[in-house]
Each structure stands twice: as structure tokens, then as C-alpha cells.
Amino acid sequence: MHGSHLLHYRTDVADYAQPRSPPSTGIQAFALESGGGLRPLTVALAADGSFRIPDAPAGQYYLRYGTLHLLTDARSVNLDGYELGRQDAQPGETQSPATLTAYNLPPPEFDSYPTVQAISSNLGLSAYIDLEEAVPGGATAIVDRPATYSQYYPPNPVRLDASRGDYQYITTFTERSTGAGLFYSAVDRYFTQGGLSMNPGTPLVVRGELLESRPRTLVFDWWRSRFEAYRNQVSAQVARSAQYFTVSPTAWSAHHWYGYVGDLMSTAAVQGYSDERLTFSYGNPYPFSWGEVLTLSHNFQVNLRLPGTTSGSISVGLADTRPISHVSPQQPFAPRITPAQDVTVDGVDAQQARTLGSLTPTVRWKAPLVGTPSVYRVRVSRLSASGTRTVATHVAYLSTKDTSVNVFAGILQPGQTYLFTVIAYLTPGVDLATNPYGHQRLTDVADADAMSAPLTTPAALAGVKARLPVEPAPGESEALEFKAPRAR
């Protein structure tokens, strides 16, 4: 068995590839023995980013890399990752001081506290510039207004460096309506700015004249009731539902989405269940070589309450991302993949809260009613208390093409509470079963969740030493989650 372990990254200059630096655990492989045991296999990692498992068995084996647990019989596995932005970026600050000067504000007046977005594709950076003072009504310009430059992507903030070719798109948003009572925020004007470098303690000077961006219009039918129909199949504990639409740019390609770089349009939470025809208009200031994707998130909120806590929730549901070229009145938004059916844990309905009988349960399910998944992932989330809030930490993703998977030893710990979410993925053209990080460049993908009730592991087991799990390293969980546009 052989594989690839490269990191592909995209900058404003070119695409590059280099061997990935594995985390401390590296790549581990195991043969599955009768009785549920695991026998370690040899993993030989080469300097060019390839690896081999010379003693891999002819049938299924188990591959572990960070939070990914891959059960496969493939003779070739691609663990390549994909990122937007240069790899030599220096660490920056989540929030830093700035001043904003902008001419040619939209008539008749600018929003008192406008949404101003800063995007650098060379860094994979997305930020908001938040003014500290209101803009006077009727103003056509603001000059040297104090502001806060707040980075929200990537998870670890980075620093602009003019010497490395970094520049920014500064975009402003206006509030609009579809005419059916659905309000959204859309890019209206923009300017670009280069020659900026971030220096700690020195305000970043953002300055330019706003230009009108190229207009875009989307019209499509939204069959919302068909998504809502799967509410109880996603979770029996749903407290409420909400939907979101977002149009996002795809830097330097219409066919690959290497990283999130802000929004062109986004809605706030939308309530209701009726089917509608929607019309969105927005501006796009980016180069013609860039693409666009439309994402629908049909979310169901589930409250989480460990003893002694008073708040906490998790969002699950159905999501669909499509290239703009696939969006039209002739192609309605309806579920392309629906949740796995009849999920059980050790033969008992997964939506029944209880204490498990072991630390290595078996999760089973039936195929979705709609769509043929390219792969299933069982996401294992540990619940814990943070003050009076219950939080969920994703500790493992068990990947398989089968309709069952064993939770391997070492993932669950005694006396803890977990959620098991079976996620069905539809990824045309990419086999996530053998290319598990391939979602990091997809523009065409849909997924659906089926989540268990909170399930508790036995507090004490003979021969098992109780210990808290080692939490995944920063970024490991995010790497296996699909890109999610961030609503402001």
C-alpha cells in the first residue's frame, strides 16, 4: 500500500506543493485482528511526501492521522491537504488598531456603522474593519476614522507584509431584500490597497476611493420544505431551525476552493418552511479568473446541558455548496443527499440517551433515502463543562464506505459523555474514501447529518485506567470540517 502526504497551497503568484509536516502522532496504521484487536503496521514516510505501508493486509486496515480514522481496503490513499495563502506568513494579532479613509460612499447615506470587509488572498486572510464612531448621515467620505481590524480567518491570525506582495480588497456592504421578506447583506463597492505591512502597536492605515463592483443576480427556486422534512432524522432533540445562504468567492479558480476569503452575499438566520423563488443581487470586485459558490446551510440547533450547566448548543443539519454556474431557476435547491437512516449504537436507537456498555461500541446505519454517499464519517464529539456552558470538542472522525464502524480503542474514555454524528457526503468527482482531505478544494458538495443523543461511557471498567482524552491539536478538527461561510 502507498500514499501521498503533500500540502498544496495557492498564492497570488502560483500554486505550490511541499511535503506536509505531520503532527506529533504522525501517520499510524493498524491491521484489524479477530476479536477487535489492532496490530501496528509499518509506515515508511519518504522525504518527497510519499509513504508506504509494506505490511498492509490484503483486506481492510485502519489508518490514523490526527483526528482522522480511516477504515479502508484501498491500495492507494491520498492524505494531501489544500490551503489558500503563502506558507511563510508571520503570526499576527486577532485584533489590531487601524484607521479607515474611504471616499465615494454610496448615496444617499452610508450605514452609521457600516460592514467593511478586508480580504487578502495571498494570505488567505479575512477580516472586518469595525469603526469606533458612527458615520454621519449623508456623508460621502470618512477620513482617518479610528477602527479595529478584526481577523476571523484563518484561525491563527497572520500579518500583512508588503515585501511579500500582500495586498487587500476592501469591500463595503449594503442591506437588501429579496422582496419576499428575506433580508441579506451584499457587496456594493470596493477598493484595493497594496504597500501595507502590519507592525505591532502601529495602526494599519486603510485608505482608498470606493468603486462600484460588477453586478450579479441569482434567481432560483428554494424547496425549503424538503430540507425541513428531515428535522427528526437529523436529531430528535431539535430546539429550533434556521437557514442561511452565502455567496463566496473562490480565489484564482472557478473549479477549486482552496480557502475561505470572505463573502459576496450573506443572509442572517432565515425562519420558516415554505418553498420560495429567491432573487439575490450583489457585487463582485474580484478578478475574472476567480469563481463563486452558493452555499445553503439548513441548520437544526440542539441544546446541550451537562449537569451543572445552563447553556450550550450544537448545530447540525443539511448543507449544499454549488458553483454559481449550477444555480438557475431550472435547478432548484432541494436535498441532493439526506441523513443516514436508523442509526444505532450497539444495536440500540442512537437517539435514546443512555450509558454505553463499553468503550468500543459499534455504530450502524442505513443508507440515505436520497443520494449515494461517496463516504460516511462518524464524528465523535466529547461534551464537557466550561463554567456554566456545555461545549462539544470533536475528538475523532471515523471514515468508511460501509454502513457501520467500530469505535476503536483509545477514542472514548471512561465516565465521559459523547455525541456520535453520522455524516453522509456527496462529492461528485472526488472519492473522499481515499482522498479524505479532498473536500478542502471542492466547489460542488452536499452533506447531511444524523446525530445521536448524548451517550455516556461507563465510569469504571475492569482493566481500564480512567483518564481524560488528549484533545486534538489546534486545527485538526477544522481540517476535516467542510468550509463554512461565517455569518457576521
Coordinates of C-alpha atoms in Angstrom, one line a residue, residues 7 26 45 71 112 117 181 189 243 255 290 302 305 317 319 324-325 373 412 420 426 438-439 454 477 484:
L7 CA 0.4 20.2 1.2
G26 CA 2.3 11.2 12.5
L45 CA 7.4 8.2 5.2
L71 CA -11.1 2.3 7.6
S112 CA -24.0 54.5 10.6
Q117 CA -14.5 43.6 4.9
G181 CA -39.2 39.4 3.4
R189 CA -18.4 49.0 -3.5
Q243 CA -31.4 28.6 7.2
H255 CA -13.2 25.0 -10.1
W290 CA -12.0 33.8 -9.7
V302 CA -29.8 21.1 19.6
R305 CA -26.9 20.6 29.0
G317 CA -28.4 19.6 9.6
A319 CA -25.7 21.7 3.6
I324 CA -22.7 29.6 -9.5
S325 CA -22.9 28.1 -12.9
P373 CA -22.7 9.0 -0.5
L412 CA -13.6 7.0 24.1
F420 CA -22.0 10.4 17.5
L426 CA -22.0 13.7 -1.8
G438 CA -10.1 16.5 -0.9
H439 CA -13.1 18.5 0.4
P454 CA -25.8 12.3 24.5
S477 CA -10.8 19.2 13.7
A484 CA -18.5 27.0 6.3

